[in-house]
Coordinates of C-alpha atoms in Angstrom, one line a residue:
X1 CA 317.9 290.9 201.7
X2 CA 318.0 294.7 200.9
X3 CA 318.6 296.9 203.9
X4 CA 315.3 298.8 203.5
X5 CA 313.5 295.5 203.5
X6 CA 315.4 294.2 206.6
X7 CA 314.6 297.4 208.4
X8 CA 310.9 296.8 207.9
X9 CA 311.0 293.5 209.7
X10 CA 309.3 293.5 213.1
X11 CA 311.5 292.2 215.9
X12 CA 310.0 289.4 217.9
X13 CA 311.9 288.3 221.0
X14 CA 313.0 284.7 220.7
X15 CA 312.3 282.8 223.9
X16 CA 313.3 279.3 224.7
X17 CA 310.4 277.2 226.0
X18 CA 311.0 275.3 229.2
X19 CA 307.8 273.3 229.2
X20 CA 308.4 269.6 230.2
X21 CA 312.1 270.1 231.2
X22 CA 313.4 268.7 234.4
X23 CA 315.1 271.0 236.9
X24 CA 316.9 270.3 240.2
X25 CA 316.9 273.2 242.6
X26 CA 319.2 273.0 245.5
X27 CA 318.1 274.8 248.6
X28 CA 314.7 274.8 246.9
X29 CA 312.6 274.9 250.1
X30 CA 313.3 278.5 251.1
X31 CA 314.1 281.9 249.7
X32 CA 315.5 282.2 246.2
X33 CA 315.3 278.5 245.6
X34 CA 311.7 278.2 246.6
X35 CA 310.6 281.3 244.6
X36 CA 312.4 279.9 241.6
X37 CA 310.8 276.5 242.0
X38 CA 307.3 278.0 242.1
X39 CA 308.0 280.2 239.0
X40 CA 309.5 277.4 237.0
X41 CA 306.7 275.0 238.0
X42 CA 304.1 277.5 236.7
X43 CA 306.0 277.6 233.4
X44 CA 305.7 273.9 232.9
X45 CA 309.1 272.7 234.3
X46 CA 309.1 269.5 236.3
X47 CA 310.9 270.6 239.5
X48 CA 312.8 268.7 242.1
X49 CA 313.5 270.6 245.3
X50 CA 315.4 269.6 248.4
X51 CA 316.5 271.1 251.7
X52 CA 317.5 270.1 255.2
X53 CA 314.2 270.7 257.1
X54 CA 311.0 268.8 256.8
X55 CA 308.6 271.6 257.7
X56 CA 310.1 273.9 255.0
X57 CA 309.9 271.0 252.5
X58 CA 306.3 270.3 253.4
X59 CA 305.3 274.0 253.0
X60 CA 307.0 274.2 249.7
X61 CA 305.5 271.1 248.3
X62 CA 302.1 272.3 249.4
X63 CA 302.6 275.6 247.5
X64 CA 303.9 273.7 244.5
X65 CA 300.7 271.5 244.6
X66 CA 298.6 274.7 244.5
X67 CA 300.6 275.9 241.5
X68 CA 299.5 272.8 239.7
X69 CA 302.8 271.6 238.2
X70 CA 304.7 268.4 238.5
X71 CA 307.2 268.3 241.4
X72 CA 309.1 266.1 243.7
X73 CA 310.8 266.9 247.0
X74 CA 313.4 265.3 249.3
X75 CA 315.3 266.0 252.5
X76 CA 319.0 266.2 251.7
X77 CA 322.1 268.1 252.9
X78 CA 324.5 269.5 250.3
X79 CA 327.4 268.9 252.7
X80 CA 327.2 265.1 252.0
X81 CA 328.1 263.6 248.6
X82 CA 325.9 260.5 249.1
X83 CA 322.8 262.6 249.7
X84 CA 323.5 264.7 246.6
X85 CA 323.9 261.5 244.6
X86 CA 320.6 260.2 245.9
X87 CA 318.9 263.5 244.8
X88 CA 320.1 262.9 241.2
X89 CA 319.2 259.2 241.3
X90 CA 315.7 260.1 242.6
X91 CA 315.3 262.8 240.0
X92 CA 316.1 260.4 237.2
X93 CA 313.8 257.7 238.6
X94 CA 310.8 260.1 239.0
X95 CA 311.2 262.4 236.0
X96 CA 314.2 261.3 233.9
X97 CA 317.4 263.2 233.2
X98 CA 317.6 266.8 234.5
X99 CA 318.4 269.4 231.9
X100 CA 318.5 272.3 234.4
X101 CA 320.4 272.7 237.6
X102 CA 319.8 275.7 239.9
X103 CA 322.7 275.6 242.3
X104 CA 321.5 277.7 245.2
X105 CA 321.9 276.0 248.6
X106 CA 324.2 278.0 250.8
X107 CA 324.9 279.0 254.4
X108 CA 325.8 282.3 255.9
X109 CA 329.2 282.9 257.4
X110 CA 331.1 285.6 259.2
X111 CA 334.8 286.1 259.9
X112 CA 337.4 283.4 260.3
X113 CA 338.3 285.2 263.5
X114 CA 334.9 284.4 265.1
X115 CA 334.0 281.1 263.5
X116 CA 335.0 277.7 265.0
X117 CA 337.1 275.5 262.7
X118 CA 334.5 272.7 262.4
X119 CA 331.8 275.3 261.4
X120 CA 334.1 276.7 258.7
X121 CA 334.6 273.1 257.3
X122 CA 330.8 272.5 257.2
X123 CA 330.2 275.9 255.5
X124 CA 332.9 275.1 252.9
X125 CA 331.3 271.7 252.3
X126 CA 327.9 273.2 251.6
X127 CA 328.9 276.4 249.8
X128 CA 331.8 275.1 247.7
X129 CA 332.0 271.3 247.6
X130 CA 328.2 271.1 247.4
X131 CA 328.1 273.3 244.3
X132 CA 331.0 271.4 242.7
X133 CA 329.4 268.0 243.4
X134 CA 326.0 269.1 242.0
X135 CA 327.7 270.5 238.9
X136 CA 329.8 267.3 238.4
X137 CA 326.7 265.1 238.5
X138 CA 324.6 267.4 236.3
X139 CA 327.4 267.8 233.7
X140 CA 327.8 264.0 233.4
X141 CA 324.1 263.7 232.6
X142 CA 324.1 266.8 230.3
X143 CA 327.1 265.6 228.3
X144 CA 325.3 262.4 227.5
X145 CA 322.3 264.4 226.3
X146 CA 324.1 267.0 224.3
X147 CA 323.6 270.0 226.5
X148 CA 321.9 271.6 229.5
X149 CA 321.9 274.7 231.6
X150 CA 323.4 275.3 235.1
X151 CA 322.7 278.5 236.9
X152 CA 324.9 279.1 240.0
X153 CA 323.6 281.6 242.5
X154 CA 326.5 283.4 244.0
X155 CA 326.7 286.9 245.6
X156 CA 328.0 290.3 244.9
X157 CA 330.1 289.6 248.0
X158 CA 332.5 287.9 245.7
X159 CA 333.4 291.3 244.3
X160 CA 332.5 293.8 247.1
X161 CA 334.3 291.8 249.7
X162 CA 332.7 293.4 252.7
X163 CA 334.5 293.4 256.0
X164 CA 333.6 290.9 258.7
X165 CA 332.4 288.2 256.3
X166 CA 335.6 286.8 255.0
X167 CA 334.5 283.2 255.1
X168 CA 331.3 283.9 253.2
X169 CA 333.3 286.1 250.7
X170 CA 335.7 283.3 250.1
X171 CA 332.9 280.8 249.3
X172 CA 331.3 283.2 246.9
X173 CA 334.6 284.0 245.2
X174 CA 335.0 280.3 244.7
X175 CA 331.6 280.0 243.1
X176 CA 332.5 282.8 240.7
X177 CA 335.8 281.1 239.8
X178 CA 334.3 277.7 239.2
X179 CA 331.5 279.1 237.2
X180 CA 333.8 280.9 234.8
X181 CA 336.3 278.1 234.4
X182 CA 333.6 275.4 233.7
X183 CA 331.7 277.7 231.4
X184 CA 334.8 278.0 229.3
X185 CA 335.4 274.3 229.3
X186 CA 331.9 273.2 228.5
X187 CA 330.4 275.7 226.1
X188 CA 331.5 273.8 223.0
X189 CA 329.5 270.8 224.3
X190 CA 326.3 272.8 224.5
X191 CA 326.3 273.1 228.3
X192 CA 325.6 276.6 229.5
X193 CA 326.8 277.8 232.9
X194 CA 325.5 281.1 234.1
X195 CA 326.3 283.0 237.3
X196 CA 323.8 285.2 239.1
X197 CA 325.3 287.5 241.8
X198 CA 322.6 289.3 243.8
X199 CA 323.0 292.2 246.1
X200 CA 320.9 292.5 249.3
X201 CA 318.0 290.1 249.1
X202 CA 315.1 289.8 251.6
X203 CA 315.7 286.1 252.0
X204 CA 316.5 284.4 255.2
X205 CA 319.6 282.3 255.7
X206 CA 319.5 282.5 259.5
X207 CA 316.0 281.3 260.4
X208 CA 313.1 283.7 260.8
X209 CA 314.4 287.3 260.5
X210 CA 314.1 289.3 263.7
X211 CA 312.6 292.3 262.0
X212 CA 310.2 291.1 259.3
X213 CA 308.4 294.5 259.1
X214 CA 311.8 296.3 258.7
X215 CA 312.7 293.9 255.9
X216 CA 309.4 294.4 254.1
X217 CA 309.9 298.1 254.4
X218 CA 313.3 297.9 252.8
X219 CA 312.0 295.9 250.0
X220 CA 309.2 298.4 249.4
X221 CA 311.6 301.3 249.4
X222 CA 314.0 299.7 246.9
X223 CA 316.8 299.0 249.4
X224 CA 316.4 295.2 249.2
X225 CA 315.4 292.7 246.6
X226 CA 312.7 290.1 247.1
X227 CA 313.4 286.4 246.4
X228 CA 310.9 286.6 243.5
X229 CA 313.1 289.2 241.8
X230 CA 315.9 286.6 241.6
X231 CA 313.5 283.9 240.4
X232 CA 312.5 286.2 237.6
X233 CA 316.2 286.9 236.7
X234 CA 316.9 283.1 236.7
X235 CA 313.9 282.5 234.4
X236 CA 315.2 285.2 232.0
X237 CA 318.5 283.5 231.9
X238 CA 317.0 280.1 231.2
X239 CA 314.8 281.3 228.4
X240 CA 317.6 282.8 226.3
X241 CA 317.8 281.3 222.8
X242 CA 320.0 278.2 222.7
X243 CA 322.7 280.0 220.8
X244 CA 323.2 282.5 223.6
X245 CA 324.3 282.3 227.3
X246 CA 324.3 284.9 230.1
X247 CA 327.8 284.5 231.5
X248 CA 327.2 286.6 234.6
X249 CA 324.3 288.7 235.9
X250 CA 324.7 291.1 238.8
X251 CA 321.4 292.3 240.2
X252 CA 320.8 294.4 243.2
X253 CA 318.2 296.8 244.7
X254 CA 318.2 300.2 243.0
X255 CA 319.1 302.0 246.2
X256 CA 322.0 299.8 247.3
X257 CA 325.2 301.7 246.6
X258 CA 327.9 299.3 245.5

């Protein structure tokens, strides 16, 4: 095609359609996972969410019902392999093979100097082994279907490495490493692995935040992201054309200096 003719073409963004796909969202009953489940459900994705607490699950399922999509929810803990396996079995029973995994369930952690050994083990089981186990199960299914997309939600802590949070930093650095290594391994098989590393987000890992008004003020002033901002970022990653993959996305509030 002549250059002049090519220049006349109107660029139309190519967006992959997610309608009818099946997504498992770990930690899908609160924060980023919940916001992502609601957004994907509104876009026609059949979503499976799970978390550890019944009330949070009930609230999320109620909101998913109001959104009008197809959904399923379970109580499960990412620290236990048998519970993860049950989530994947239930997903296949209810909706069929998942083509999307949003790996999001994680626990907060502070310093090894202040954290009991058993607590560290549990955090590692959720934040590291849970991610690996979910990816293993998703990859086995995606391989048999010729492709799929895994989005791992990490944290800028993997790079910033703030003081006083070394256990948390270690788990997020592990997520960064496993994401890159498996992405390189699996790209030729049509399996995309993307990593999202958010900065400060107004989502709650510790229970109800003590200063809700202060958090909302920080969000309004651009000092803190909302969970919905991350959901939108994940949706953007998932809707890339099949030939492309977002390897890593770092997203933070405009006023957070990193």
